[in-house]
mmCIF file of C-alpha atoms in Angstrom:
data_model
loop_
_atom_site.group_PDB
_atom_site.id
_atom_site.type_symbol
_atom_site.label_atom_id
_atom_site.label_comp_id
_atom_site.label_asym_id
_atom_site.label_seq_id
_atom_site.Cartn_x
_atom_site.Cartn_y
_atom_site.Cartn_z
ATOM 1 C CA MET A 1 80.508 -63.450 143.830
ATOM 2 C CA ASP A 2 80.136 -63.519 140.337
ATOM 3 C CA PRO A 3 83.266 -62.077 138.084
ATOM 4 C CA LEU A 4 81.173 -59.246 136.882
ATOM 5 C CA SER A 5 81.272 -57.462 140.383
ATOM 6 C CA ALA A 6 84.602 -58.709 141.160
ATOM 7 C CA MET A 7 85.534 -56.582 138.227
ATOM 8 C CA GLU A 8 83.996 -54.237 139.573
ATOM 9 C CA GLU A 9 84.626 -54.130 142.829
ATOM 10 C CA GLN A 10 88.717 -54.389 141.452
ATOM 11 C CA ARG A 11 87.324 -51.135 138.979
ATOM 12 C CA ALA A 12 86.287 -49.209 141.878
ATOM 13 C CA TYR A 13 89.757 -50.052 143.976
ATOM 14 C CA PHE A 14 91.721 -49.065 140.903
ATOM 15 C CA LYS A 15 90.103 -45.564 140.279
ATOM 16 C CA CYS A 16 90.045 -44.756 144.332
ATOM 17 C CA ALA A 17 94.388 -45.135 144.380
ATOM 18 C CA TYR A 18 94.415 -43.693 141.387
ATOM 19 C CA VAL A 19 93.199 -40.604 143.057
ATOM 20 C CA CYS A 20 95.227 -41.184 146.211
ATOM 21 C CA PHE A 21 98.192 -40.706 143.931
ATOM 22 C CA ASP A 22 98.875 -36.406 144.525
ATOM 23 C CA ARG A 23 102.536 -35.038 144.377
ATOM 24 C CA ARG A 24 101.514 -32.742 147.179
ATOM 25 C CA ARG A 25 101.008 -35.647 149.510
ATOM 26 C CA THR A 26 103.323 -37.697 151.228
ATOM 27 C CA GLN A 27 104.443 -41.268 150.732
ATOM 28 C CA GLU A 28 102.842 -41.823 154.070
ATOM 29 C CA GLY A 29 99.841 -40.445 152.363
ATOM 30 C CA ILE A 30 99.448 -41.831 149.426
ATOM 31 C CA ASN A 31 99.853 -45.179 151.410
ATOM 32 C CA SER A 32 97.479 -44.476 154.086
ATOM 33 C CA CYS A 33 95.293 -43.768 150.926
ATOM 34 C CA VAL A 34 95.694 -46.848 149.107
ATOM 35 C CA GLU A 35 95.444 -49.176 152.132
ATOM 36 C CA ASN A 36 91.924 -47.360 152.995
ATOM 37 C CA CYS A 37 91.084 -48.050 149.157
ATOM 38 C CA SER A 38 91.660 -51.848 149.738
ATOM 39 C CA LEU A 39 89.535 -51.699 153.023
ATOM 40 C CA PRO A 40 86.496 -52.795 150.387
ATOM 41 C CA VAL A 41 88.212 -55.918 148.691
ATOM 42 C CA LEU A 42 90.041 -57.146 151.911
ATOM 43 C CA THR A 43 86.833 -57.405 153.555
ATOM 44 C CA ALA A 44 84.807 -59.145 150.843
ATOM 45 C CA ASN A 45 86.915 -61.379 151.456
ATOM 46 C CA ASN A 46 87.481 -62.133 154.839
ATOM 47 C CA VAL A 47 83.310 -62.041 154.864
ATOM 48 C CA VAL A 48 83.793 -65.183 152.250
ATOM 49 C CA GLU A 49 86.465 -66.827 153.797
ATOM 50 C CA ASN A 50 84.627 -66.792 157.767
ATOM 51 C CA GLU A 51 81.069 -68.070 156.029
ATOM 52 C CA MET A 52 82.793 -70.699 154.194
ATOM 53 C CA ALA A 53 84.600 -71.544 157.066
ATOM 54 C CA LYS A 54 81.218 -71.530 159.236
ATOM 55 C CA PHE A 55 79.775 -73.425 156.724
ATOM 56 C CA GLN A 56 82.895 -76.641 156.646
ATOM 57 C CA GLU A 57 82.478 -76.428 160.321
ATOM 58 C CA LEU A 58 79.129 -77.499 160.245
ATOM 59 C CA LEU A 59 79.645 -80.025 157.363
ATOM 60 C CA ASN A 60 82.722 -81.271 160.035
ATOM 61 C CA ARG A 61 80.339 -81.418 162.865
ATOM 62 C CA SER A 62 77.716 -83.450 160.875
ATOM 63 C CA LEU A 63 80.205 -85.903 159.648
ATOM 64 C CA MET A 64 81.494 -86.117 162.994
ATOM 65 C CA VAL A 65 78.317 -87.315 164.255
ATOM 66 C CA CYS A 66 77.943 -90.146 161.366
ATOM 67 C CA GLN A 67 81.638 -91.093 162.789
ATOM 68 C CA ASP A 68 80.518 -91.535 166.072
ATOM 69 C CA LYS A 69 77.451 -93.392 165.367
ATOM 70 C CA PHE A 70 79.417 -95.664 163.324
ATOM 71 C CA GLU A 71 82.080 -95.986 165.915
ATOM 72 C CA ALA A 72 79.012 -97.214 168.369
ATOM 73 C CA ALA A 73 78.150 -99.480 166.011
ATOM 74 C CA LYS A 74 80.727 -100.989 165.672
ATOM 75 C CA LEU A 75 80.979 -101.545 168.967
ATOM 76 C CA GLN A 76 77.627 -103.555 169.423
ATOM 77 C CA LYS A 77 79.201 -105.664 166.794
ATOM 78 C CA MET A 78 76.547 -105.037 164.247
ATOM 79 C CA LYS A 79 79.086 -104.118 161.541
ATOM 80 C CA THR A 80 77.275 -104.763 158.281
ATOM 81 C CA ASP A 81 74.264 -102.271 159.783
ATOM 82 C CA ALA A 82 76.997 -99.879 160.991
ATOM 83 C CA THR A 83 78.374 -99.341 157.620
ATOM 84 C CA GLN A 84 74.738 -99.092 155.672
ATOM 85 C CA GLU A 85 74.063 -97.186 158.804
ATOM 86 C CA LEU A 86 77.247 -94.440 158.068
ATOM 87 C CA GLU A 87 76.660 -94.540 154.459
ATOM 88 C CA THR A 88 73.018 -93.506 155.014
ATOM 89 C CA SER A 89 74.122 -90.659 157.711
ATOM 90 C CA VAL A 90 77.144 -89.278 155.595
ATOM 91 C CA SER A 91 74.978 -88.843 152.648
ATOM 92 C CA ARG A 92 71.705 -87.169 154.698
ATOM 93 C CA SER A 93 74.791 -84.904 156.414
ATOM 94 C CA ILE A 94 75.639 -83.804 152.443
ATOM 95 C CA ASP A 95 72.348 -83.726 151.305
ATOM 96 C CA ASP A 96 71.347 -81.175 154.318
ATOM 97 C CA SER A 97 74.313 -79.022 153.813
ATOM 98 C CA ILE A 98 73.667 -78.672 149.928
ATOM 99 C CA ARG A 99 70.490 -77.597 150.941
ATOM 100 C CA VAL A 100 72.119 -74.791 153.621
ATOM 101 C CA LEU A 101 74.614 -73.777 150.610
ATOM 102 C CA PRO A 102 72.098 -70.802 148.908
ATOM 103 C CA HIS A 103 71.505 -69.721 152.383
ATOM 104 C CA VAL A 104 75.104 -69.430 153.156
ATOM 105 C CA VAL A 105 75.480 -67.543 149.798
ATOM 106 C CA GLU A 106 72.619 -65.238 150.681
ATOM 107 C CA LYS A 107 74.130 -64.303 153.713
ATOM 108 C CA ILE A 108 77.470 -63.664 152.094
ATOM 109 C CA LYS A 109 75.929 -61.286 149.628
ATOM 110 C CA SER A 110 73.757 -59.216 152.516
ATOM 111 C CA THR A 111 76.643 -58.916 154.352
ATOM 112 C CA LEU A 112 78.673 -57.752 151.432
ATOM 113 C CA VAL A 113 76.656 -55.398 150.411
ATOM 114 C CA HIS A 114 75.789 -53.774 154.002
ATOM 115 C CA ARG A 115 79.881 -53.523 154.501
ATOM 116 C CA TYR A 116 80.823 -52.583 151.250
ATOM 117 C CA THR A 117 78.513 -49.382 150.868
ATOM 118 C CA ARG A 118 79.942 -48.216 154.576
ATOM 119 C CA LEU A 119 83.443 -48.623 153.739
ATOM 120 C CA ILE A 120 83.059 -47.384 150.483
ATOM 121 C CA THR A 121 81.694 -44.326 152.366
ATOM 122 C CA ALA A 122 84.517 -44.416 154.639
ATOM 123 C CA ALA A 123 87.159 -44.468 152.317
ATOM 124 C CA SER A 124 85.463 -41.949 150.105
ATOM 125 C CA ALA A 125 85.760 -39.642 153.194
ATOM 126 C CA SER A 126 89.522 -40.324 153.843
ATOM 127 C CA SER A 127 89.587 -39.430 150.021
ATOM 128 C CA LEU A 128 87.979 -36.334 150.162
ATOM 129 C CA VAL A 129 91.285 -34.545 149.643
ATOM 130 C CA SER A 130 92.132 -36.506 146.413
ATOM 131 C CA LEU A 131 88.247 -35.964 145.130
ATOM 132 C CA ARG A 132 88.547 -32.102 146.002
ATOM 133 C CA ALA A 133 91.188 -31.784 143.838
ATOM 134 C CA LEU A 134 90.377 -33.620 140.857
ATOM 135 C CA LEU A 135 87.378 -31.771 140.841
ATOM 136 C CA HIS A 136 89.074 -28.797 141.024
ATOM 137 C CA ILE A 137 91.366 -30.216 138.459
ATOM 138 C CA HIS A 138 88.563 -31.114 136.104
ATOM 139 C CA ALA A 139 86.602 -27.817 136.409
ATOM 140 C CA ARG A 140 89.431 -26.050 135.646
ATOM 141 C CA THR A 141 89.888 -27.768 132.351
ATOM 142 C CA ILE A 142 86.328 -28.001 131.352
ATOM 143 C CA VAL A 143 87.009 -23.612 131.768
ATOM 144 C CA LEU A 144 90.241 -23.547 129.967
ATOM 145 C CA GLY A 145 88.452 -25.584 127.242
ATOM 146 C CA VAL A 146 85.545 -23.268 127.097
ATOM 147 C CA ILE A 147 87.979 -20.640 127.370
ATOM 148 C CA ARG A 148 90.154 -21.305 124.663
ATOM 149 C CA GLN A 149 87.157 -22.124 121.703
ATOM 150 C CA PRO A 150 87.280 -20.719 118.593
ATOM 151 C CA GLY A 151 85.795 -17.155 118.594
ATOM 152 C CA LEU A 152 86.923 -16.246 121.778
ATOM 153 C CA SER A 153 90.165 -14.351 122.444
ATOM 154 C CA HIS A 154 90.661 -13.921 126.485
ATOM 155 C CA ARG A 155 93.329 -15.964 127.444
ATOM 156 C CA PRO A 156 93.038 -17.036 131.510
ATOM 157 C CA PRO A 157 96.171 -15.190 132.978
ATOM 158 C CA ARG A 158 99.168 -17.699 133.161
ATOM 159 C CA ARG A 159 100.333 -17.623 137.357
ATOM 160 C CA ARG A 160 104.149 -18.978 138.183
ATOM 161 C CA GLY A 161 103.587 -22.255 139.610
ATOM 162 C CA SER A 162 100.020 -22.946 138.729
ATOM 163 C CA ARG A 163 101.044 -25.578 136.468
ATOM 164 C CA LEU A 164 99.101 -28.794 136.762
ATOM 165 C CA PRO A 165 100.539 -32.498 137.995
ATOM 166 C CA ARG A 166 100.402 -34.276 134.592
ATOM 167 C CA LEU A 167 99.247 -36.954 136.545
ATOM 168 C CA HIS A 168 95.680 -35.474 137.056
ATOM 169 C CA MET A 169 95.676 -33.940 133.724
ATOM 170 C CA GLN A 170 95.813 -37.231 132.263
ATOM 171 C CA GLY A 171 93.439 -38.670 134.230
ATOM 172 C CA VAL A 172 91.109 -36.051 133.426
ATOM 173 C CA ARG A 173 91.382 -36.474 129.615
ATOM 174 C CA ARG A 174 90.729 -40.338 130.306
ATOM 175 C CA ARG A 175 87.478 -39.475 132.006
ATOM 176 C CA ALA A 176 86.315 -36.956 129.356
ATOM 177 C CA CYS A 177 86.714 -39.997 126.955
ATOM 178 C CA THR A 178 84.521 -42.303 128.496
#
């Protein structure tokens, strides 16, 4: 994974986690939401680790075949030929592994794209309540901004307890600036 896409993935994680922090949620609800946000990151790490483990296993098996051939040749008392055969076999195994590496990278990329989009959709669905709250706050901020324009005298009625959490308002202002 290139550094740019890793940064984008981190940015998406932090944005998702930010949405989870809502004063109306319980601590358990916040923790669950943040865990859902981290699923794409954890899945990406698991995919890379699993594919690299398979690649390493393939290389190890190939090198063990070389070692077995060397041991068999050594038993037949062809020591000089055995060493040269071992070097050739190891070189061939490494070259084959290097040729396979781009395919491993492509497999990792395709798996990440497939799983990442599926998990983002699932995480977004689980955070739907938080997203709705943010959209409501964002829409309300826009309406209040339009009403407070110079020349307009109408002010919305202030209801007791309708004060919005400061955390969300800061997030809305930041998004409006970017």
